[in-house]
Amino acid sequence: MDRLADDVRLRVLELVRTPRDRQVLLAAGLRDADLRRLLRRRVLQHHHGHYIDGRLDEGLARIACAQASHPGSVVSHFSAVRLAGLRSWTDSRRPAAPPTSATWLTRPAATRRNQRRADIVVRRAALEPVDVSRQLWLPVTSPARSVVDLARALPFREAIVTVDHALRSGVSLDDLEGAMERQFQWPGIRRARTTIGFGDPRAESVLESIARSVFAVAGLPGPILQAQFWDGYAWMPERVDFWWPEFRTIGEADGLAKYDSESPAERRRQLRRSYRRDQRLSDRAVELVHFGWEDVLDPRSDVIARLRAAFARGRSRPGDPPIWRSADPHDPTHDLHAA
């Protein structure tokens, strides 16, 4: 910017707060050589035929420029979920898995056909004012609309990740119901109702959400999420991922990240803490089953068989069952239980 006249520099800085095409910047006093120089210096970014402020987050800049290249569109689906800070997950091994890293847009139903490329996906659909919000200056589908769009389009196991996180992040069930009502005849709406009805804000991770779906499809009884146990003196600090009180069985979803560490010594400390935690839980006379990503994603996994075997052992355990409660004070199961 230092080579530009003051009035040109100020005009350009004001313009590129939002995406601008080449002709607009040339009309503001820049030359093509200026544009190339400003791109090299990262003063500007260039995506989808538009220029924008180089200080803007690159992901947001790509989305903004893609939206500008399709006038009248609204950022939607995976892109809207990402801007809302919600999780999404798709099984990359699935045939025709959607390009989640692309910018997803929705245009009014009267526009031309859908478009799908590696970098931009455009869908045609009705957009009610209540379904559109703003992220900075960008028109974006509301969190509830975005969640329902994904729940209509994705398989149950994938969509539940976003549904659980949306409920946990404060998206209300009433808003989701309203979005579904406005789409009551749309493709996939029955699947969306099933998925959203299964949603649980107590699921704390992607792995926990996927595991819940795997358990349900296999016909296992629904577990209690985030339960605590009484050790005779106080409530134990440990919260377990899944608890089947009728079978005295705990399920623990172990993502690899929980054992990440900067040194072998720290990894050993983490493992020791994990072993001691397991021992404290086992002292409650319960069955304990650990599982990881491979167990819930591999169709050849034996995790369901291991849980059923634990259920059988748990039901035959003698003595009083442990005292437990939900860790969430707003949960109906928060009150003390002797299962």
Short mmCIF file of C-alpha atoms in Angstrom, two decimals:
data_model
loop_
_atom_site.label_atom_id
_atom_site.label_comp_id
_atom_site.label_asym_id
_atom_site.label_seq_id
_atom_site.Cartn_x
_atom_site.Cartn_y
_atom_site.Cartn_z
CA MET A 1 0.00 0.00 0.00
CA ASP A 2 2.98 2.31 0.54
CA ARG A 3 3.31 3.06 -3.20
CA LEU A 4 -0.30 4.15 -3.54
CA ALA A 5 -1.61 7.66 -3.19
CA ASP A 6 -3.30 8.25 0.15
CA ASP A 7 -6.75 8.66 -1.32
CA VAL A 8 -6.40 5.46 -3.40
CA ARG A 9 -5.07 3.48 -0.42
CA LEU A 10 -7.92 4.55 1.85
CA ARG A 11 -10.50 3.87 -0.87
CA VAL A 12 -9.11 0.38 -1.50
CA LEU A 13 -8.94 -0.49 2.21
CA GLU A 14 -12.57 0.48 2.57
CA LEU A 15 -13.63 -1.48 -0.51
CA VAL A 16 -11.92 -4.78 0.33
CA ARG A 17 -13.66 -5.16 3.65
CA THR A 18 -16.03 -7.18 1.47
CA PRO A 19 -15.24 -9.10 -1.75
CA ARG A 20 -14.66 -6.98 -4.86
CA ASP A 21 -13.98 -7.97 -8.43
CA ARG A 22 -11.05 -6.72 -10.48
CA GLN A 23 -13.01 -4.02 -12.33
CA VAL A 24 -14.10 -2.35 -9.11
CA LEU A 25 -10.51 -2.12 -7.84
CA LEU A 26 -9.21 -0.86 -11.16
CA ALA A 27 -11.90 1.82 -11.13
CA ALA A 28 -10.71 2.79 -7.64
CA GLY A 29 -7.25 3.62 -8.99
CA LEU A 30 -5.29 0.36 -8.85
CA ARG A 31 -3.46 -1.22 -11.76
CA ASP A 32 -2.99 -4.92 -12.45
CA ALA A 33 0.63 -4.58 -11.30
CA ASP A 34 -0.65 -3.16 -7.99
CA LEU A 35 -3.01 -6.09 -7.56
CA ARG A 36 -0.21 -8.61 -8.13
CA ARG A 37 2.06 -6.81 -5.69
CA LEU A 38 -0.63 -6.58 -3.00
CA LEU A 39 -1.35 -10.30 -3.39
CA ARG A 40 2.36 -11.16 -3.01
CA ARG A 41 2.52 -9.08 0.15
CA ARG A 42 -0.71 -10.68 1.42
CA VAL A 43 -2.36 -7.29 1.71
CA LEU A 44 -5.09 -8.80 -0.45
CA GLN A 45 -6.44 -12.31 -0.99
CA HIS A 46 -7.96 -13.59 -4.22
CA HIS A 47 -10.58 -16.34 -4.30
CA HIS A 48 -13.30 -17.22 -6.80
CA GLY A 49 -12.60 -14.16 -8.95
CA HIS A 50 -12.81 -11.68 -6.06
CA TYR A 51 -10.34 -9.74 -3.94
CA ILE A 52 -10.68 -9.23 -0.20
CA ASP A 53 -8.65 -7.94 2.76
CA GLY A 54 -5.58 -10.12 3.35
CA ARG A 55 -6.00 -9.88 7.13
CA LEU A 56 -9.27 -11.78 7.06
CA ASP A 57 -9.20 -15.45 8.08
CA GLU A 58 -8.56 -17.39 4.87
CA GLY A 59 -11.42 -19.82 5.42
CA LEU A 60 -13.89 -17.01 5.93
CA ALA A 61 -12.39 -15.14 2.96
CA ARG A 62 -12.95 -18.14 0.66
CA ILE A 63 -16.55 -18.47 1.80
CA ALA A 64 -17.20 -14.74 1.36
CA CYS A 65 -15.71 -14.65 -2.14
CA ALA A 66 -17.63 -17.76 -3.18
CA GLN A 67 -20.87 -16.19 -1.96
CA ALA A 68 -20.08 -12.98 -3.84
CA SER A 69 -19.58 -14.99 -7.03
CA HIS A 70 -23.17 -16.26 -6.72
CA PRO A 71 -25.32 -13.16 -6.10
CA GLY A 72 -28.46 -13.83 -4.11
CA SER A 73 -27.03 -16.93 -2.47
CA VAL A 74 -26.86 -17.70 1.25
CA VAL A 75 -24.03 -19.58 2.96
CA SER A 76 -25.47 -22.92 4.08
CA HIS A 77 -24.95 -26.58 5.00
CA PHE A 78 -21.37 -27.43 6.04
CA SER A 79 -20.12 -23.86 5.59
CA ALA A 80 -22.88 -22.40 7.76
CA VAL A 81 -22.33 -25.04 10.43
CA ARG A 82 -18.62 -24.24 10.44
CA LEU A 83 -19.28 -20.49 10.78
CA ALA A 84 -21.66 -21.23 13.67
CA GLY A 85 -18.88 -23.13 15.46
CA LEU A 86 -20.72 -26.46 15.27
CA ARG A 87 -19.15 -29.85 14.64
CA SER A 88 -19.71 -31.89 11.54
CA TRP A 89 -18.35 -35.25 10.50
CA THR A 90 -18.62 -37.39 7.39
CA ASP A 91 -17.20 -40.82 6.69
CA SER A 92 -14.69 -40.15 3.93
CA ARG A 93 -14.80 -43.83 2.98
CA ARG A 94 -18.45 -43.57 2.02
CA PRO A 95 -19.10 -43.52 -1.75
CA ALA A 96 -20.10 -40.05 -2.96
CA ALA A 97 -19.19 -38.46 0.37
CA PRO A 98 -19.93 -34.72 0.17
CA PRO A 99 -17.03 -32.27 -0.32
CA THR A 100 -17.11 -30.80 3.16
CA SER A 101 -14.19 -28.44 2.55
CA ALA A 102 -16.05 -26.74 -0.31
CA THR A 103 -18.14 -23.61 0.20
CA TRP A 104 -21.81 -24.57 0.39
CA LEU A 105 -24.44 -22.10 -0.77
CA THR A 106 -28.22 -22.11 -1.15
CA ARG A 107 -30.04 -20.09 -3.79
CA PRO A 108 -33.80 -19.54 -4.19
CA ALA A 109 -35.62 -22.47 -5.74
CA ALA A 110 -36.49 -20.44 -8.86
CA THR A 111 -32.82 -20.21 -9.90
CA ARG A 112 -30.98 -22.63 -12.16
CA ARG A 113 -30.10 -26.20 -11.27
CA ASN A 114 -27.89 -27.35 -8.41
CA GLN A 115 -24.14 -27.15 -8.83
CA ARG A 116 -21.46 -29.35 -7.29
CA ARG A 117 -17.75 -28.80 -7.71
CA ALA A 118 -14.77 -29.57 -5.54
CA ASP A 119 -14.68 -25.97 -4.30
CA ILE A 120 -18.31 -24.78 -4.44
CA VAL A 121 -21.62 -26.59 -3.93
CA VAL A 122 -24.83 -24.68 -4.74
CA ARG A 123 -28.24 -26.00 -3.72
CA ARG A 124 -31.67 -24.64 -4.70
CA ALA A 125 -34.25 -24.35 -1.94
CA ALA A 126 -36.80 -21.99 -0.45
CA LEU A 127 -35.39 -19.57 2.12
CA GLU A 128 -37.76 -18.00 4.62
CA PRO A 129 -36.55 -14.83 6.40
CA VAL A 130 -36.52 -16.71 9.72
CA ASP A 131 -34.07 -19.21 8.22
CA VAL A 132 -31.44 -16.58 7.38
CA SER A 133 -29.09 -14.85 9.81
CA ARG A 134 -25.89 -12.78 9.44
CA GLN A 135 -22.23 -13.57 10.07
CA LEU A 136 -20.55 -10.17 9.78
CA TRP A 137 -22.01 -8.99 6.45
CA LEU A 138 -22.59 -12.49 5.07
CA PRO A 139 -26.09 -13.95 4.73
CA VAL A 140 -25.97 -17.38 6.41
CA THR A 141 -28.65 -19.95 7.13
CA SER A 142 -29.58 -19.92 10.81
CA PRO A 143 -28.03 -22.59 13.03
CA ALA A 144 -31.35 -24.46 13.23
CA ARG A 145 -31.87 -24.38 9.46
CA SER A 146 -28.25 -25.47 8.88
CA VAL A 147 -28.60 -28.42 11.25
CA VAL A 148 -31.84 -29.56 9.62
CA ASP A 149 -30.30 -29.24 6.14
CA LEU A 150 -27.48 -31.58 7.15
CA ALA A 151 -29.85 -33.93 8.99
CA ARG A 152 -31.89 -34.28 5.79
CA ALA A 153 -28.85 -34.89 3.61
CA LEU A 154 -26.55 -37.07 5.73
CA PRO A 155 -26.83 -40.62 7.04
CA PHE A 156 -27.94 -40.93 10.67
CA ARG A 157 -24.45 -41.75 11.98
CA GLU A 158 -22.97 -38.61 10.42
CA ALA A 159 -25.79 -36.15 11.06
CA ILE A 160 -26.09 -36.98 14.76
CA VAL A 161 -22.65 -35.42 15.36
CA THR A 162 -23.97 -31.99 14.36
CA VAL A 163 -27.36 -32.47 16.02
CA ASP A 164 -25.82 -33.40 19.39
CA HIS A 165 -23.39 -30.48 19.29
CA ALA A 166 -26.08 -28.01 18.24
CA LEU A 167 -28.26 -29.02 21.19
CA ARG A 168 -25.25 -28.83 23.49
CA SER A 169 -24.37 -25.36 22.13
CA GLY A 170 -27.80 -23.93 22.86
CA VAL A 171 -29.75 -24.41 19.62
CA SER A 172 -33.25 -25.06 20.93
CA LEU A 173 -35.37 -28.03 20.05
CA ASP A 174 -38.22 -25.60 19.32
CA ASP A 175 -36.11 -23.86 16.65
CA LEU A 176 -35.19 -27.20 15.10
CA GLU A 177 -38.84 -28.26 15.12
CA GLY A 178 -39.78 -24.99 13.45
CA ALA A 179 -37.19 -25.46 10.71
CA MET A 180 -38.42 -29.00 10.10
CA GLU A 181 -42.04 -27.83 9.93
CA ARG A 182 -41.10 -25.38 7.18
CA GLN A 183 -39.54 -28.30 5.29
CA PHE A 184 -42.27 -30.85 6.03
CA GLN A 185 -42.50 -32.10 2.42
CA TRP A 186 -38.82 -31.83 1.52
CA PRO A 187 -36.62 -34.83 0.64
CA GLY A 188 -35.00 -36.41 3.69
CA ILE A 189 -37.23 -34.71 6.27
CA ARG A 190 -38.32 -38.02 7.82
CA ARG A 191 -34.67 -38.95 8.35
CA ALA A 192 -34.05 -35.50 9.85
CA ARG A 193 -36.91 -35.96 12.34
CA THR A 194 -35.53 -39.33 13.43
CA THR A 195 -32.01 -37.97 13.88
CA ILE A 196 -33.04 -34.81 15.72
CA GLY A 197 -35.37 -36.83 17.94
CA PHE A 198 -32.36 -38.94 18.93
CA GLY A 199 -30.18 -35.90 19.70
CA ASP A 200 -28.66 -35.56 23.17
CA PRO A 201 -26.83 -32.44 24.40
CA ARG A 202 -24.87 -34.53 26.91
CA ALA A 203 -22.70 -36.08 24.16
CA GLU A 204 -19.33 -34.36 24.58
CA SER A 205 -17.40 -35.46 21.49
CA VAL A 206 -17.73 -36.65 17.92
CA LEU A 207 -16.78 -40.17 19.01
CA GLU A 208 -19.49 -40.24 21.67
CA SER A 209 -22.14 -39.13 19.17
CA ILE A 210 -21.12 -41.75 16.63
CA ALA A 211 -21.00 -44.44 19.31
CA ARG A 212 -24.55 -43.57 20.39
CA SER A 213 -25.75 -44.12 16.83
CA VAL A 214 -23.88 -47.44 16.56
CA PHE A 215 -25.42 -48.66 19.82
CA ALA A 216 -28.92 -47.68 18.68
CA VAL A 217 -28.61 -49.36 15.28
CA ALA A 218 -27.36 -52.53 17.01
CA GLY A 219 -30.44 -52.53 19.24
CA LEU A 220 -28.69 -51.85 22.55
CA PRO A 221 -30.73 -50.11 25.26
CA GLY A 222 -30.11 -46.39 25.47
CA PRO A 223 -27.35 -45.50 27.97
CA ILE A 224 -27.21 -42.66 30.49
CA LEU A 225 -24.60 -40.11 29.42
CA GLN A 226 -22.17 -38.41 31.83
CA ALA A 227 -23.01 -40.30 35.03
CA GLN A 228 -21.23 -39.93 38.39
CA PHE A 229 -20.88 -42.45 41.22
CA TRP A 230 -20.97 -42.17 45.02
CA ASP A 231 -17.92 -43.64 46.78
CA GLY A 232 -19.52 -43.73 50.23
CA TYR A 233 -18.25 -40.27 51.20
CA ALA A 234 -18.66 -37.99 48.20
CA TRP A 235 -19.46 -37.95 44.51
CA MET A 236 -16.48 -39.16 42.52
CA PRO A 237 -15.03 -36.53 40.15
CA GLU A 238 -15.04 -38.99 37.26
CA ARG A 239 -17.88 -38.73 34.78
CA VAL A 240 -18.36 -41.78 32.58
CA ASP A 241 -19.33 -41.47 28.94
CA PHE A 242 -22.01 -44.19 28.95
CA TRP A 243 -23.76 -45.95 31.81
CA TRP A 244 -26.25 -48.81 31.59
CA PRO A 245 -27.53 -49.03 35.19
CA GLU A 246 -29.66 -52.11 34.60
CA PHE A 247 -26.52 -53.98 33.48
CA ARG A 248 -24.00 -52.29 35.81
CA THR A 249 -21.90 -51.53 32.73
CA ILE A 250 -19.82 -48.47 31.87
CA GLY A 251 -18.73 -47.66 28.32
CA GLU A 252 -15.79 -45.31 27.79
CA ALA A 253 -15.10 -43.70 24.40
CA ASP A 254 -11.33 -43.30 24.12
CA GLY A 255 -10.23 -40.91 21.40
CA LEU A 256 -6.49 -40.94 20.79
CA ALA A 257 -6.25 -37.24 21.68
CA LYS A 258 -6.72 -38.00 25.38
CA TYR A 259 -3.26 -39.60 25.40
CA ASP A 260 -1.50 -36.90 23.37
CA SER A 261 1.47 -35.48 25.21
CA GLU A 262 4.63 -33.51 24.61
CA SER A 263 6.94 -36.10 26.18
CA PRO A 264 7.08 -39.82 27.02
CA ALA A 265 7.07 -38.93 30.72
CA GLU A 266 3.83 -36.99 30.41
CA ARG A 267 2.28 -39.82 28.40
CA ARG A 268 3.18 -42.25 31.20
CA ARG A 269 1.57 -39.92 33.75
CA GLN A 270 -1.59 -39.78 31.66
CA LEU A 271 -1.69 -43.56 31.41
CA ARG A 272 -1.22 -43.94 35.17
CA ARG A 273 -4.03 -41.47 35.81
CA SER A 274 -6.22 -43.48 33.44
CA TYR A 275 -5.39 -46.76 35.21
CA ARG A 276 -6.17 -45.28 38.63
CA ARG A 277 -9.43 -43.88 37.32
CA ASP A 278 -10.41 -47.31 35.97
CA GLN A 279 -9.61 -48.87 39.31
CA ARG A 280 -11.78 -46.37 41.20
CA LEU A 281 -14.66 -47.11 38.84
CA SER A 282 -14.15 -50.89 39.01
CA ASP A 283 -14.33 -50.65 42.81
CA ARG A 284 -18.01 -49.76 42.35
CA ALA A 285 -18.60 -53.39 41.26
CA VAL A 286 -19.31 -52.52 37.63
CA GLU A 287 -18.24 -53.79 34.23
CA LEU A 288 -16.01 -51.42 32.27
CA VAL A 289 -15.69 -51.52 28.47
CA HIS A 290 -13.28 -49.21 26.61
CA PHE A 291 -13.57 -48.62 22.87
CA GLY A 292 -12.10 -46.27 20.27
CA TRP A 293 -12.63 -44.97 16.76
CA GLU A 294 -11.83 -48.27 15.07
CA ASP A 295 -14.41 -50.05 17.21
CA VAL A 296 -17.29 -47.82 16.12
CA LEU A 297 -16.30 -47.33 12.47
CA ASP A 298 -15.19 -50.83 11.46
CA PRO A 299 -18.21 -53.03 10.62
CA ARG A 300 -16.13 -56.06 11.69
CA SER A 301 -15.67 -54.63 15.20
CA ASP A 302 -16.61 -56.74 18.21
CA VAL A 303 -17.58 -53.78 20.41
CA ILE A 304 -21.28 -54.71 20.44
CA ALA A 305 -20.45 -58.31 21.37
CA ARG A 306 -18.13 -57.07 24.14
CA LEU A 307 -20.87 -54.83 25.53
CA ARG A 308 -23.46 -57.61 25.44
CA ALA A 309 -21.03 -59.91 27.28
CA ALA A 310 -20.45 -57.16 29.86
CA PHE A 311 -24.22 -56.75 30.24
CA ALA A 312 -24.55 -60.46 31.01
CA ARG A 313 -21.75 -60.34 33.60
CA GLY A 314 -23.11 -57.15 35.13
CA ARG A 315 -26.59 -58.55 35.63
CA SER A 316 -25.19 -61.55 37.48
CA ARG A 317 -23.09 -59.49 39.91
CA PRO A 318 -24.13 -60.00 43.53
CA GLY A 319 -24.54 -57.27 46.11
CA ASP A 320 -26.05 -53.81 46.01
CA PRO A 321 -25.74 -51.79 42.82
CA PRO A 322 -23.72 -48.55 42.86
CA ILE A 323 -25.34 -45.23 43.70
CA TRP A 324 -25.21 -42.88 40.73
CA ARG A 325 -26.57 -39.69 39.26
CA SER A 326 -26.34 -37.69 36.06
CA ALA A 327 -23.56 -35.10 36.20
CA ASP A 328 -25.93 -32.51 34.68
CA PRO A 329 -28.06 -30.85 37.40
CA HIS A 330 -30.71 -30.04 34.76
CA ASP A 331 -31.02 -33.68 33.72
CA PRO A 332 -34.00 -35.65 35.08
CA THR A 333 -31.57 -38.42 36.11
CA HIS A 334 -29.46 -36.03 38.23
CA ASP A 335 -31.16 -37.20 41.43
CA LEU A 336 -29.55 -39.99 43.40
CA HIS A 337 -30.15 -43.50 42.07
CA ALA A 338 -29.47 -46.99 43.30
CA ALA A 339 -29.87 -48.78 39.98
#
